[in-house]
CSV table of C-alpha atoms in Angstrom, one decimal:
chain,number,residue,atom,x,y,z
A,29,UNK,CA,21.6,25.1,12.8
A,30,UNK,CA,19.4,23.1,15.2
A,31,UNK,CA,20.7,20.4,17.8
A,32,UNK,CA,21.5,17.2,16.4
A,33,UNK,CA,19.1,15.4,18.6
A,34,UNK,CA,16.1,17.9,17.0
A,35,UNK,CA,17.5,17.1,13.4
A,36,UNK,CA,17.1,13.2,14.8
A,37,UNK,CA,13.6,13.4,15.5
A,38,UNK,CA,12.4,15.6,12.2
A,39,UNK,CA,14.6,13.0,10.0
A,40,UNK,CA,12.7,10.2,11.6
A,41,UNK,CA,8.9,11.7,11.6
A,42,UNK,CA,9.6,12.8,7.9
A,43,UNK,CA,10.3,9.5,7.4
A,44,UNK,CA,7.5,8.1,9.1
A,45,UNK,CA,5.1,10.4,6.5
A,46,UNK,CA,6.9,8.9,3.5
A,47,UNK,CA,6.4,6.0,4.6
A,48,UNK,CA,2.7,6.3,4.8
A,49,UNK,CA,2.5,8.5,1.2
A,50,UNK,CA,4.4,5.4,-0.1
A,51,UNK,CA,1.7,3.1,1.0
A,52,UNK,CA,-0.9,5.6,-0.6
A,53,UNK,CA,0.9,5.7,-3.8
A,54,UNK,CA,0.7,2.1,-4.4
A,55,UNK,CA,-2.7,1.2,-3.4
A,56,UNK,CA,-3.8,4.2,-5.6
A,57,UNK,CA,-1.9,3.0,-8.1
A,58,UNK,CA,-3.8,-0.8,-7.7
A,59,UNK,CA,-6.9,1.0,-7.5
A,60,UNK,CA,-6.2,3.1,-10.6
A,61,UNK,CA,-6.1,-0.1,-12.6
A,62,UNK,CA,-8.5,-1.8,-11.8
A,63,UNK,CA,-10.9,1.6,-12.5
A,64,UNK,CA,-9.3,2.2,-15.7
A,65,UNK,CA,-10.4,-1.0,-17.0
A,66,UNK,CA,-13.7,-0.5,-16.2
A,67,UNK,CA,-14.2,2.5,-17.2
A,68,UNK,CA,-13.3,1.0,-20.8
A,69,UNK,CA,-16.4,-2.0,-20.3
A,70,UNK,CA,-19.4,0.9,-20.4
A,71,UNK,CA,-18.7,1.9,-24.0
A,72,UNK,CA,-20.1,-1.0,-26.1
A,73,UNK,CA,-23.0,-0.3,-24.0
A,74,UNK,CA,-23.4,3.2,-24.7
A,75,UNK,CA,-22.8,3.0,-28.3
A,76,UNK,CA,-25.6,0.0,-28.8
A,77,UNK,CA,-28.0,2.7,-27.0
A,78,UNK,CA,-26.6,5.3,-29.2
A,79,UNK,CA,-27.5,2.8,-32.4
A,80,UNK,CA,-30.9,2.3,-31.5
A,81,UNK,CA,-31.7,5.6,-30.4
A,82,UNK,CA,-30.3,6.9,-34.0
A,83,UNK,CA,-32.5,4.2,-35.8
A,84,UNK,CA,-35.7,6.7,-34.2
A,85,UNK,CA,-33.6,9.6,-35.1
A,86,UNK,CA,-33.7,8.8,-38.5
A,87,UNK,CA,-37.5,7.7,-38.8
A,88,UNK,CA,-38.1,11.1,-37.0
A,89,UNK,CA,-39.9,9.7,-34.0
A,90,UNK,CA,-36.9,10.9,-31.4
A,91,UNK,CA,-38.7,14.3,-30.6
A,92,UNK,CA,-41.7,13.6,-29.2
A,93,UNK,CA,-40.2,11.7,-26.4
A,94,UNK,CA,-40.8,14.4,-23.4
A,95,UNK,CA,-36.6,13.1,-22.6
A,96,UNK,CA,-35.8,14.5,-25.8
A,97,UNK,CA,-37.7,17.9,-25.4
A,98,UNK,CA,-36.1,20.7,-24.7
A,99,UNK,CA,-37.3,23.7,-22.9
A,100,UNK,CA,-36.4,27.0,-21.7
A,101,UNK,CA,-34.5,26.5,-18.7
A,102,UNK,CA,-35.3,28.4,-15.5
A,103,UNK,CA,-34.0,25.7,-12.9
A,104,UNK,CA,-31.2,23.7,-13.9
A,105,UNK,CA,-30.5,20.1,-11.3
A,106,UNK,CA,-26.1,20.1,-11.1
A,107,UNK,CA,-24.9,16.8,-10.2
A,108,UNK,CA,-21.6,17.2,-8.6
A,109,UNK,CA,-19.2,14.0,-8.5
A,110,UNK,CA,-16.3,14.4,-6.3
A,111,UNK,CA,-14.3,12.4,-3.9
A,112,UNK,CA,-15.1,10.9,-0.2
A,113,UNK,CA,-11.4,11.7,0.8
A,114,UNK,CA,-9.1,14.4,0.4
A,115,UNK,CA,-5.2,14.1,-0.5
A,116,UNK,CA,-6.0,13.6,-4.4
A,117,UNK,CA,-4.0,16.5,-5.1
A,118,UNK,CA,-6.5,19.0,-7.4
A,119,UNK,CA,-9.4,16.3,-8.1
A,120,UNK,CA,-11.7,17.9,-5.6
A,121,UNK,CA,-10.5,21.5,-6.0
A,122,UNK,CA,-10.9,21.5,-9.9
A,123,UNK,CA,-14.4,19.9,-9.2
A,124,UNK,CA,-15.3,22.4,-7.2
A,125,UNK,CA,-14.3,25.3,-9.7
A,126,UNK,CA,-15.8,23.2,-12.6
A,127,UNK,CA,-18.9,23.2,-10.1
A,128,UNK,CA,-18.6,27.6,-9.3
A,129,UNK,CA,-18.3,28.2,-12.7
A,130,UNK,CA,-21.8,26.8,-13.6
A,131,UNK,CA,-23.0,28.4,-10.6
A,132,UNK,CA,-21.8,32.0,-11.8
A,133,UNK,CA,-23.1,31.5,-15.0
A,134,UNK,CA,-27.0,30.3,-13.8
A,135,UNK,CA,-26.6,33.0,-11.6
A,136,UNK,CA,-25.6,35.4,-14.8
A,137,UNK,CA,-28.6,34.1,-16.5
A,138,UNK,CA,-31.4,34.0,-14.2
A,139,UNK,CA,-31.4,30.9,-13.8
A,140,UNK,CA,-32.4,28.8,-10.2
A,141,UNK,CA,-30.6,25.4,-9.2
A,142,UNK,CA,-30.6,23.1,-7.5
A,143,UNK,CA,-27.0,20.0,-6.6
A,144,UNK,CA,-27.0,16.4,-5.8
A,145,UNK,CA,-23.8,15.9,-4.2
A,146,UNK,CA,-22.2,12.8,-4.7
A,147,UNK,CA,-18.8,12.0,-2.2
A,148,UNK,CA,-18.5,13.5,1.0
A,149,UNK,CA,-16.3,15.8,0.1
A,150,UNK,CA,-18.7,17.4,-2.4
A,151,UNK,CA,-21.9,17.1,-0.2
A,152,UNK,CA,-19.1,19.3,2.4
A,153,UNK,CA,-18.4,21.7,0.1
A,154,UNK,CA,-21.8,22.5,-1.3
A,155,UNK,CA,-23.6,22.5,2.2
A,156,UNK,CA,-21.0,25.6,3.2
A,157,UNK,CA,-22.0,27.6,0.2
A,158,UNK,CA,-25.2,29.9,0.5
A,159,UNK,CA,-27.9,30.3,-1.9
A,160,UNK,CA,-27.7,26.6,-3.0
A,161,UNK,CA,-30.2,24.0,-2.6
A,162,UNK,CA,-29.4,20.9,-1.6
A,163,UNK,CA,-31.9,18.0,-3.4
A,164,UNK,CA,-29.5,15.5,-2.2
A,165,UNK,CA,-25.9,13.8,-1.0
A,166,UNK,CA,-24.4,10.7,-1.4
A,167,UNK,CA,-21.5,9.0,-0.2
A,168,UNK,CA,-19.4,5.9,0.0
A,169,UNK,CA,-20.4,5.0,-3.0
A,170,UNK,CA,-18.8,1.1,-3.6
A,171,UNK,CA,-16.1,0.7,-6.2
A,172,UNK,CA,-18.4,-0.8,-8.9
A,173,UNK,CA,-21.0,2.1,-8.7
A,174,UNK,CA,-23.6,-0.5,-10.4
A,175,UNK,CA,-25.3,0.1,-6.9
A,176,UNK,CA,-28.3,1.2,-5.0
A,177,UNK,CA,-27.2,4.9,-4.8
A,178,UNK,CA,-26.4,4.8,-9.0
A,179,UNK,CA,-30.1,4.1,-9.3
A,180,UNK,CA,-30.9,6.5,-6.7
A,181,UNK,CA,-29.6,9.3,-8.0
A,182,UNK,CA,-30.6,8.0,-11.5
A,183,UNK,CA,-34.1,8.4,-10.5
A,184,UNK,CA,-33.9,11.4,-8.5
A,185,UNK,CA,-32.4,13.2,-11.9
A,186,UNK,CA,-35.6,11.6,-13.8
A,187,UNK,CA,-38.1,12.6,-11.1
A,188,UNK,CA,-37.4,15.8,-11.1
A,189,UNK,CA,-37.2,16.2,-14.9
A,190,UNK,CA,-40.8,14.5,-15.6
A,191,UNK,CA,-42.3,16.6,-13.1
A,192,UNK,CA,-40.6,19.5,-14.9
A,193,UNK,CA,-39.5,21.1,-11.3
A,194,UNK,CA,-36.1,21.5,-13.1
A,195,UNK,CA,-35.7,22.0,-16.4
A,196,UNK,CA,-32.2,20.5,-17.3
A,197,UNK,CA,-30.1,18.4,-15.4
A,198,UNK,CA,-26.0,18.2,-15.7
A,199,UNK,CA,-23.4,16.0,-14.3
A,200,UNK,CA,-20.1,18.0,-13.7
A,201,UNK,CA,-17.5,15.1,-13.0
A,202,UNK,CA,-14.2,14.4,-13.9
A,203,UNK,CA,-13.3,13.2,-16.9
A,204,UNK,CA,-10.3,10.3,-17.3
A,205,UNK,CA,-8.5,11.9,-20.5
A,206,UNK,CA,-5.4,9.7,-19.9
A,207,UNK,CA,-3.3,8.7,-16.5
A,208,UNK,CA,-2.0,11.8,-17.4
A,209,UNK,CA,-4.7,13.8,-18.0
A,210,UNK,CA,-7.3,14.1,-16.1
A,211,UNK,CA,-10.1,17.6,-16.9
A,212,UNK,CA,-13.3,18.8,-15.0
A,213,UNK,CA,-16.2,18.9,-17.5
A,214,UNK,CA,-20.2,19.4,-17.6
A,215,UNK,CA,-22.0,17.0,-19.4
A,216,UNK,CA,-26.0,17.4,-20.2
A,217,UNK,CA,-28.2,14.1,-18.8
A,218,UNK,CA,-31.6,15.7,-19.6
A,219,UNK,CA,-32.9,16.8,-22.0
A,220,UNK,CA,-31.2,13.8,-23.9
A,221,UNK,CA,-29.1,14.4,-26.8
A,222,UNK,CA,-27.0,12.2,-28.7
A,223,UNK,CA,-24.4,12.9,-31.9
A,224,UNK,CA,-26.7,11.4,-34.8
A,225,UNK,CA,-24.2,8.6,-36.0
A,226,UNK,CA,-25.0,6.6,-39.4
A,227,UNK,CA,-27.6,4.5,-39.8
A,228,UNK,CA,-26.5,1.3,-40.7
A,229,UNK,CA,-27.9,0.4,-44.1
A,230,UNK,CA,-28.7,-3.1,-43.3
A,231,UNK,CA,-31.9,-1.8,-41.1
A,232,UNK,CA,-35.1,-2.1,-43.2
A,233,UNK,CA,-38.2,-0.8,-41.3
A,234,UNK,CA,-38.2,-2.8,-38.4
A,235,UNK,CA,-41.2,-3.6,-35.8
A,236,UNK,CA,-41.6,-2.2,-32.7
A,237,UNK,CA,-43.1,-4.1,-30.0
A,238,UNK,CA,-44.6,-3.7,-27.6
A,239,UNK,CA,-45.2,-0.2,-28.9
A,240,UNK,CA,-42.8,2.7,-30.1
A,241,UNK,CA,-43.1,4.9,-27.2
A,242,UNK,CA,-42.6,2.1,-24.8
A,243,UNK,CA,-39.2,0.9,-26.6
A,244,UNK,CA,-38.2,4.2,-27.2
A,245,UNK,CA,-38.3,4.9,-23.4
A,246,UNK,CA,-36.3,1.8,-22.5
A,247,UNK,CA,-33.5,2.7,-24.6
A,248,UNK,CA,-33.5,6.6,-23.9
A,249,UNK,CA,-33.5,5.6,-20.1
A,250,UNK,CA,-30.2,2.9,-21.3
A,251,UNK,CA,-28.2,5.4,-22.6
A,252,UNK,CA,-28.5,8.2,-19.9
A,253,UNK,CA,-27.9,5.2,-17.7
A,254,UNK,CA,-25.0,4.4,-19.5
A,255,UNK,CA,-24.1,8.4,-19.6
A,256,UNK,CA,-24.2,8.3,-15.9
A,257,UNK,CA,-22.7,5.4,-15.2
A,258,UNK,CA,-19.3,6.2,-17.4
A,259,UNK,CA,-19.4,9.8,-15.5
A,260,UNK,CA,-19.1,7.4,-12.0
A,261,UNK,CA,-16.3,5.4,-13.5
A,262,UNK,CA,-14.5,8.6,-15.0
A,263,UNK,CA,-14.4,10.2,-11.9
A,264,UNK,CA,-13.5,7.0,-9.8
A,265,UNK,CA,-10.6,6.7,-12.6
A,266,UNK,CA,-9.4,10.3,-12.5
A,267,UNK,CA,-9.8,10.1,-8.4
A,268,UNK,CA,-7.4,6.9,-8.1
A,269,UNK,CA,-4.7,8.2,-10.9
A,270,UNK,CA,-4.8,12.5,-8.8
A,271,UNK,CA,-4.4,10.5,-5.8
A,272,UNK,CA,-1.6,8.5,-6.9
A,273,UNK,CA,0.2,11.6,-8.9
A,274,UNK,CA,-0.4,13.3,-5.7
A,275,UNK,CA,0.9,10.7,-3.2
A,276,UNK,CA,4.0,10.1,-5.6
A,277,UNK,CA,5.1,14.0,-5.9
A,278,UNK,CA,4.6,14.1,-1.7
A,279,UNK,CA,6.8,11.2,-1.5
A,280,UNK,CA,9.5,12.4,-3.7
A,281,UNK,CA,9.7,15.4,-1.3
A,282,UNK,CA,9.7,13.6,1.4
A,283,UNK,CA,12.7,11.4,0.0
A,284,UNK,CA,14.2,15.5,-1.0
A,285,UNK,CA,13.7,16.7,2.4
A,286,UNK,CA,15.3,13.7,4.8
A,287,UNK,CA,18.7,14.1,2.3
A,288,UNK,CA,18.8,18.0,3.3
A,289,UNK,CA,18.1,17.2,7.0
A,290,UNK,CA,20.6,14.5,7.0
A,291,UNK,CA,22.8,16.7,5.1
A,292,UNK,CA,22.2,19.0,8.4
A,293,UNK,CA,23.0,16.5,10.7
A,294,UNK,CA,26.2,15.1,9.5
A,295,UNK,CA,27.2,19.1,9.5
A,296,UNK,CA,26.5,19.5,12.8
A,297,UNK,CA,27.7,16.4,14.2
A,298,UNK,CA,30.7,17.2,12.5
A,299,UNK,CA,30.8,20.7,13.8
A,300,UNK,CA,30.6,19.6,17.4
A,301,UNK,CA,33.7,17.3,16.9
A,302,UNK,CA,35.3,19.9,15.3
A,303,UNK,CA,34.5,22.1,18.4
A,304,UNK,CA,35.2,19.7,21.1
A,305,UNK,CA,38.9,19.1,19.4
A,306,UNK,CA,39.8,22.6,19.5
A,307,UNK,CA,38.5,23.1,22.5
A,308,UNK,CA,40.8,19.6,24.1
A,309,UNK,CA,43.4,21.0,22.0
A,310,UNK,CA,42.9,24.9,23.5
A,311,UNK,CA,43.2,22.6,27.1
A,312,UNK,CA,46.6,21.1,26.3
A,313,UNK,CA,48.2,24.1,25.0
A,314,UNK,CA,46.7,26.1,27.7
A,315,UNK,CA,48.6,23.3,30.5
A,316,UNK,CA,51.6,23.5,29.0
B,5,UNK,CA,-26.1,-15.1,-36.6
B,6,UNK,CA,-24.5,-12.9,-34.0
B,7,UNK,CA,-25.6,-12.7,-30.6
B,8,UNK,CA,-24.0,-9.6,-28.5
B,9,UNK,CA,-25.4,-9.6,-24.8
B,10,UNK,CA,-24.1,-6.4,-23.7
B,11,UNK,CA,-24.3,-4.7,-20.3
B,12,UNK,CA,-22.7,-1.4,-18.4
B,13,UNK,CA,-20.0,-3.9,-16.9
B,14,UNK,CA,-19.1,-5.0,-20.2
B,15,UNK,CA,-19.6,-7.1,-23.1
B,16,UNK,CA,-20.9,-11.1,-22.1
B,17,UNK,CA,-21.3,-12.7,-25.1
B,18,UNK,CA,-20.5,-12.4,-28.4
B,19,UNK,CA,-20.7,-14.9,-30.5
B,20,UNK,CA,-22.6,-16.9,-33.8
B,21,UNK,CA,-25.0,-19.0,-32.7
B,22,UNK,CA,-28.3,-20.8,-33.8
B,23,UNK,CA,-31.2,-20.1,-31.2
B,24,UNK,CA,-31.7,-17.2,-28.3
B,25,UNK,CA,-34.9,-17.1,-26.1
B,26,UNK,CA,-35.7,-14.0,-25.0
B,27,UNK,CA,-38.6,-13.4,-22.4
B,28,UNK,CA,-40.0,-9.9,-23.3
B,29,UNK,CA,-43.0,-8.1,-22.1
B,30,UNK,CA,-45.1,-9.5,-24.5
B,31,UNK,CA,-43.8,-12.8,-23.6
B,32,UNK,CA,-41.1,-14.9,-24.7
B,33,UNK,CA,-39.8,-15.4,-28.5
B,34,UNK,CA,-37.4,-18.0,-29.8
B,35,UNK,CA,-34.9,-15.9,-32.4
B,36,UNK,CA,-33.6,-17.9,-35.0
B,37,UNK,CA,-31.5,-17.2,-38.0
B,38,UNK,CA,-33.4,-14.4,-40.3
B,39,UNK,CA,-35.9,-13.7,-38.0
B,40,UNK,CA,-37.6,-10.5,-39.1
B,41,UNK,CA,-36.2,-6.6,-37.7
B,42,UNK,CA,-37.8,-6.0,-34.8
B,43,UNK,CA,-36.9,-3.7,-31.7
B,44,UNK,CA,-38.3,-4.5,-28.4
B,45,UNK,CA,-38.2,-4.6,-24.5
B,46,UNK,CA,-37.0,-7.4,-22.4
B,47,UNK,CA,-37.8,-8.2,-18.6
B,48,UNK,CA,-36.5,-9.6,-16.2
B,49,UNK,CA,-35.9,-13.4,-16.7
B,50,UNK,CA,-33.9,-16.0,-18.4
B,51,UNK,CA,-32.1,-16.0,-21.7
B,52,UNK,CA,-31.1,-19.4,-23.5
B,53,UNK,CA,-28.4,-19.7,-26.3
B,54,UNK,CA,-28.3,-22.8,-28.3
B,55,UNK,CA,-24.7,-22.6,-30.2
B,56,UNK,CA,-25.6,-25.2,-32.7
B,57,UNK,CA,-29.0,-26.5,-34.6
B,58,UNK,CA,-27.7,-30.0,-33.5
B,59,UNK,CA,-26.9,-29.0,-29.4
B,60,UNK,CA,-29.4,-31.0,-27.1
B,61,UNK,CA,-31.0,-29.6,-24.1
B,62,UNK,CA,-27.7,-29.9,-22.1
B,63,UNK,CA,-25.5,-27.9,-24.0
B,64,UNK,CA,-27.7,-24.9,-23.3
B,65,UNK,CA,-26.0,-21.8,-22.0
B,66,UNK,CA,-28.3,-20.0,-19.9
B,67,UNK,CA,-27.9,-15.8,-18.2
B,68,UNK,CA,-30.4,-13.7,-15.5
B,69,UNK,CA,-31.2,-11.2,-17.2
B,70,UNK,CA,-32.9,-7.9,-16.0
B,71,UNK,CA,-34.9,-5.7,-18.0
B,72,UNK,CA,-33.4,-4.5,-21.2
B,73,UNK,CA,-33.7,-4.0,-25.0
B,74,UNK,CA,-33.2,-6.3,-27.9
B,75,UNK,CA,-32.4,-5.0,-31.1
B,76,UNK,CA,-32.7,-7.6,-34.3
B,77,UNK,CA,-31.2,-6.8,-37.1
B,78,UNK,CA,-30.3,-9.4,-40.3
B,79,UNK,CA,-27.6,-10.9,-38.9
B,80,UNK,CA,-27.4,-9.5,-35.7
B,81,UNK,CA,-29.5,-9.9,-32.5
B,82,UNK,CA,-27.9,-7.6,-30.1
B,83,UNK,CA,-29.7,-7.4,-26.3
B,84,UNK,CA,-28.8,-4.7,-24.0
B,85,UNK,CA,-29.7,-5.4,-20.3
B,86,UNK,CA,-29.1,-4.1,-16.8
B,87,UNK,CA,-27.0,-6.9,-15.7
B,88,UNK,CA,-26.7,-10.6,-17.2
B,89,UNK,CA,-25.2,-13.3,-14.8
B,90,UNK,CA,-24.4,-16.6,-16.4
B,91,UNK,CA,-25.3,-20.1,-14.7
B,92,UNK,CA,-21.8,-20.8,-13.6
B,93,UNK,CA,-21.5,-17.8,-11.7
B,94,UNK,CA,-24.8,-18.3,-9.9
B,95,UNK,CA,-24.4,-19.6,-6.2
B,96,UNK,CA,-27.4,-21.2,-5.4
B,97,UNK,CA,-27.2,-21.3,-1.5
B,98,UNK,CA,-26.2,-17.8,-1.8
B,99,UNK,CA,-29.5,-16.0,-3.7
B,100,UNK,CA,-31.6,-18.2,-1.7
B,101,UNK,CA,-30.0,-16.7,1.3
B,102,UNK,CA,-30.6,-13.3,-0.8
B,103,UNK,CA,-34.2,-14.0,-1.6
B,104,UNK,CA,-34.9,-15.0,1.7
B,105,UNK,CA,-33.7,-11.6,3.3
B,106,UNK,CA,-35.8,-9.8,0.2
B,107,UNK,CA,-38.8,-11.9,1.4
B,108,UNK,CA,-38.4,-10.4,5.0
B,109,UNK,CA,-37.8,-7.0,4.1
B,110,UNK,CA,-41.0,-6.8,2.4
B,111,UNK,CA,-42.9,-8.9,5.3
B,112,UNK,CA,-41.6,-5.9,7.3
B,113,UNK,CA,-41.1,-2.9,4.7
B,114,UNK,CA,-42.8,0.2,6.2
B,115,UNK,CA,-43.4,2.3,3.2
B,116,UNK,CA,-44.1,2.2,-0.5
B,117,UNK,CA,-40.7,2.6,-1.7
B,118,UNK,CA,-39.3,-0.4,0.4
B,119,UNK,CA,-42.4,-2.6,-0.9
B,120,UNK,CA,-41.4,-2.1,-4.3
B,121,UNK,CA,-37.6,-2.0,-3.5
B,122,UNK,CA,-38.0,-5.7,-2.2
B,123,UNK,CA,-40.5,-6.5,-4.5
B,124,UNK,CA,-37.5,-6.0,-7.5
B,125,UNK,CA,-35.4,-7.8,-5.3
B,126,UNK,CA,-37.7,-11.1,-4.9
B,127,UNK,CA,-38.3,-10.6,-8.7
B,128,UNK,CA,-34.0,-10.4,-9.0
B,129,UNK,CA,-32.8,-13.2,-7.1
B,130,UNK,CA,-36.1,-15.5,-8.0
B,131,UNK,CA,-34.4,-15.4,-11.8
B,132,UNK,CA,-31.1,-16.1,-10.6
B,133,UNK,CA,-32.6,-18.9,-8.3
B,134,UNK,CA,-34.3,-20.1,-11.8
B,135,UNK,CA,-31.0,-20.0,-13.7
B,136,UNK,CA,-28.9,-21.9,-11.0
B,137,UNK,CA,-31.7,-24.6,-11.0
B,138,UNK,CA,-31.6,-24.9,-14.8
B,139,UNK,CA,-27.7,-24.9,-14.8
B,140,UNK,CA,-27.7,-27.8,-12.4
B,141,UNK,CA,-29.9,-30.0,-13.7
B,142,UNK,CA,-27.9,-29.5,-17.5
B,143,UNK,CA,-24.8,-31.0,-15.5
B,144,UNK,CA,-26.4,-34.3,-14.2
């Protein structure tokens, strides 16, 4: 059993941490809030991108968009979302495997790639790997990712796909399932695909103007917008909500661990009365 | 009919109303009720909703929009932009302050991509500047 004055100091620097895991828990917890209900404000967007892209679906006109055109893939472009900070329990760790997995399998199939990193902890990870080119890293994106780097990387993906150096382009991010639930998962930007939905029957043959390539372009380029975008705010969601699952469990611990060292403390504070009174006691009887 | 002006940070209006002008590439059209299907490509500009046939000039509602697509349908006019700001939430002193710094970043951009970065910019904050104006001189 260690000296009361050592059992002292560790009860009061375990304290110190919970105090600061505390802290951590709530602002993650504000944070996660305010993410989640963003995340929810992308959707009517997507699905009026996903109506109008189905409209060309069904007059057959989809397919010879060079978007929509798949071919075979010998360079695939990974976009890999992950955190600027650590301490978000798995989030960046399940990334990461999400992220290795892909590589195995390109690597499997023949198949080159190449990663935008976006968050510092991602652009960290990917630079210590070998064999893995690097098109680009981002970081400190702000919390509404409507931002210069969204369109940045946006445009990189796009680049890169018209010019046919790569040949498919993925976004492996995290997805917000619940506050609960939170899973790593690969999503395809390029080529663009989309679930046909219904066409409405109200839609007689309508006019395109200025011409049907032109709006056809402008709506493909909506929707993987919107694709990435709700990727972005996933991941910020799922980020805020680890962190905060994370923070909580270390603070329960924390709580856990300063009852056992108190426990400890009162023992041996107790034991050196104890000692001292047999000892006085030992004295007397010893005098007389 | 229903107007839906819908962007990635959510839904900004949805509601019946009589008259929408929307500037598109091919310039701007008025959409009234039972205008004809037609799916096309907006710009960057500024979008005006009359509520009712008998609202006057100064019940006008007006948004920035960027670029975008409209989508009309019978019934339905739905427009899905970059980003819409509405009047009210345009400071004025503010995107001229904005604009001014796009102006100087192009006076001193050293390459093509900051050119045509500032140049969006300028194009940006002009509309907002535009939509601020028209907001103002509804409330005298």
């Amino acid at each position: 059993m260690g000296s009361i004055r050592q059992l002292k100091s560790r009860i009061r620097s375990v304290s110190n941490t919970k105090q600061i895991t505390k802290a951590m828990q709530m602002v993650a917890a504000s944070k996660m809030r305010r993410a989640q209900e963003t995340a929810k404000s992308a959707l009517p967007y997507t699905q009026a991108a996903l109506d109008i892209l189905s409209h060309f679906a069904a007059q057959g006109i989809v397919w010879n968009h060079p978007w929509f055109v798949a071919r075979p893939v010998k360079t695939r472009l990974l976009i890999l979302i992950a955190a600027d900070k650590g301490l978000a329990g798995a989030y960046n760790a399940n990334a990461f495997k999400e992220y290795l997995v892909q590589l195995q399998a390109d690597r499997k199939n023949g198949v080159a790639n190449q990663t935008i990193a976006v968050g510092r902890k991602a652009s960290q990870f990917v630079t210590r790997l070998k064999n893995v080119v690097l098109a680009g890293s981002y970081a400190d994106l702000p919390e509404n990712p409507e931002c210069a780097q969204f369109h940045a990387i946006l445009q990189t993906a796009q680049a890169a796909y018209e010019a046919e150096t790569v040949d498919a382009v993925d976004i492996i991010f995290t997805e917000f399932v619940s506050s609960m639930t939170q899973t790593a998962t690969t999503q395809r930007l390029f080529p663009a695909g989309f679930t046909k939905s219904e066409v409405p029957g109200n839609m007689p043959e309508a006019k395109y103007e200025p011409s049907v390539g032109h709006v056809l372009k402008a709506a493909a380029y909506r929707l993987i917008s919107a694709q990435l975008f709700q990727a972005l705010l996933d991941s910020r969601a799922s980020e805020h909500s680890m962190r905060m699952m994370a923070m909580k469990s270390a603070t329960d611990n924390a709580t856990e661990l300063v009852d056992d060292l108190t426990l400890a403390m009162n023992k041996a504070r107790q034991g050196a009365i104890t000692q001292e009174l047999t000892e006085i006691s030992a004295g007397v009887e010893a005098m007389s | 009919m229903r107007l839906q002006l819908i962007t990635l940070a959510g839904v900004k209006v949805d509601h019946e109303v009589y008259e929408v002008v929307i500037p598109t590439v091919d310039g701007e059209i008025g959409v009234f009720p039972d205008h004809e299907p037609l799916v096309s490509v907006a710009k960057a500009g500024v979008i005006s909703i009359r509520y009712n046939k008998d609202d006057g000039p100064d019940d006008l509602e007006y948004f920035a929009i960027g670029g975008g697509i409209i989508e009309i349908t019978v019934g339905l006019v739905r427009i899905l932009v970059d980003e819409a700001d509405h009047g009210d939430d345009i400071i004025a002193a503010e995107t001229e302050a904005a604009l001014e710094r796009a102006l100087h970043m192009r006076d001193t951009a050293a390459d093509q991509i900051d050119i045509e970065k500032s140049t969006q910019l300028i194009d940006r904050h002009a509309v907002r500047l535009k939509v601020a104006d028209l907001n103002r001189r509804r409330r005298r």
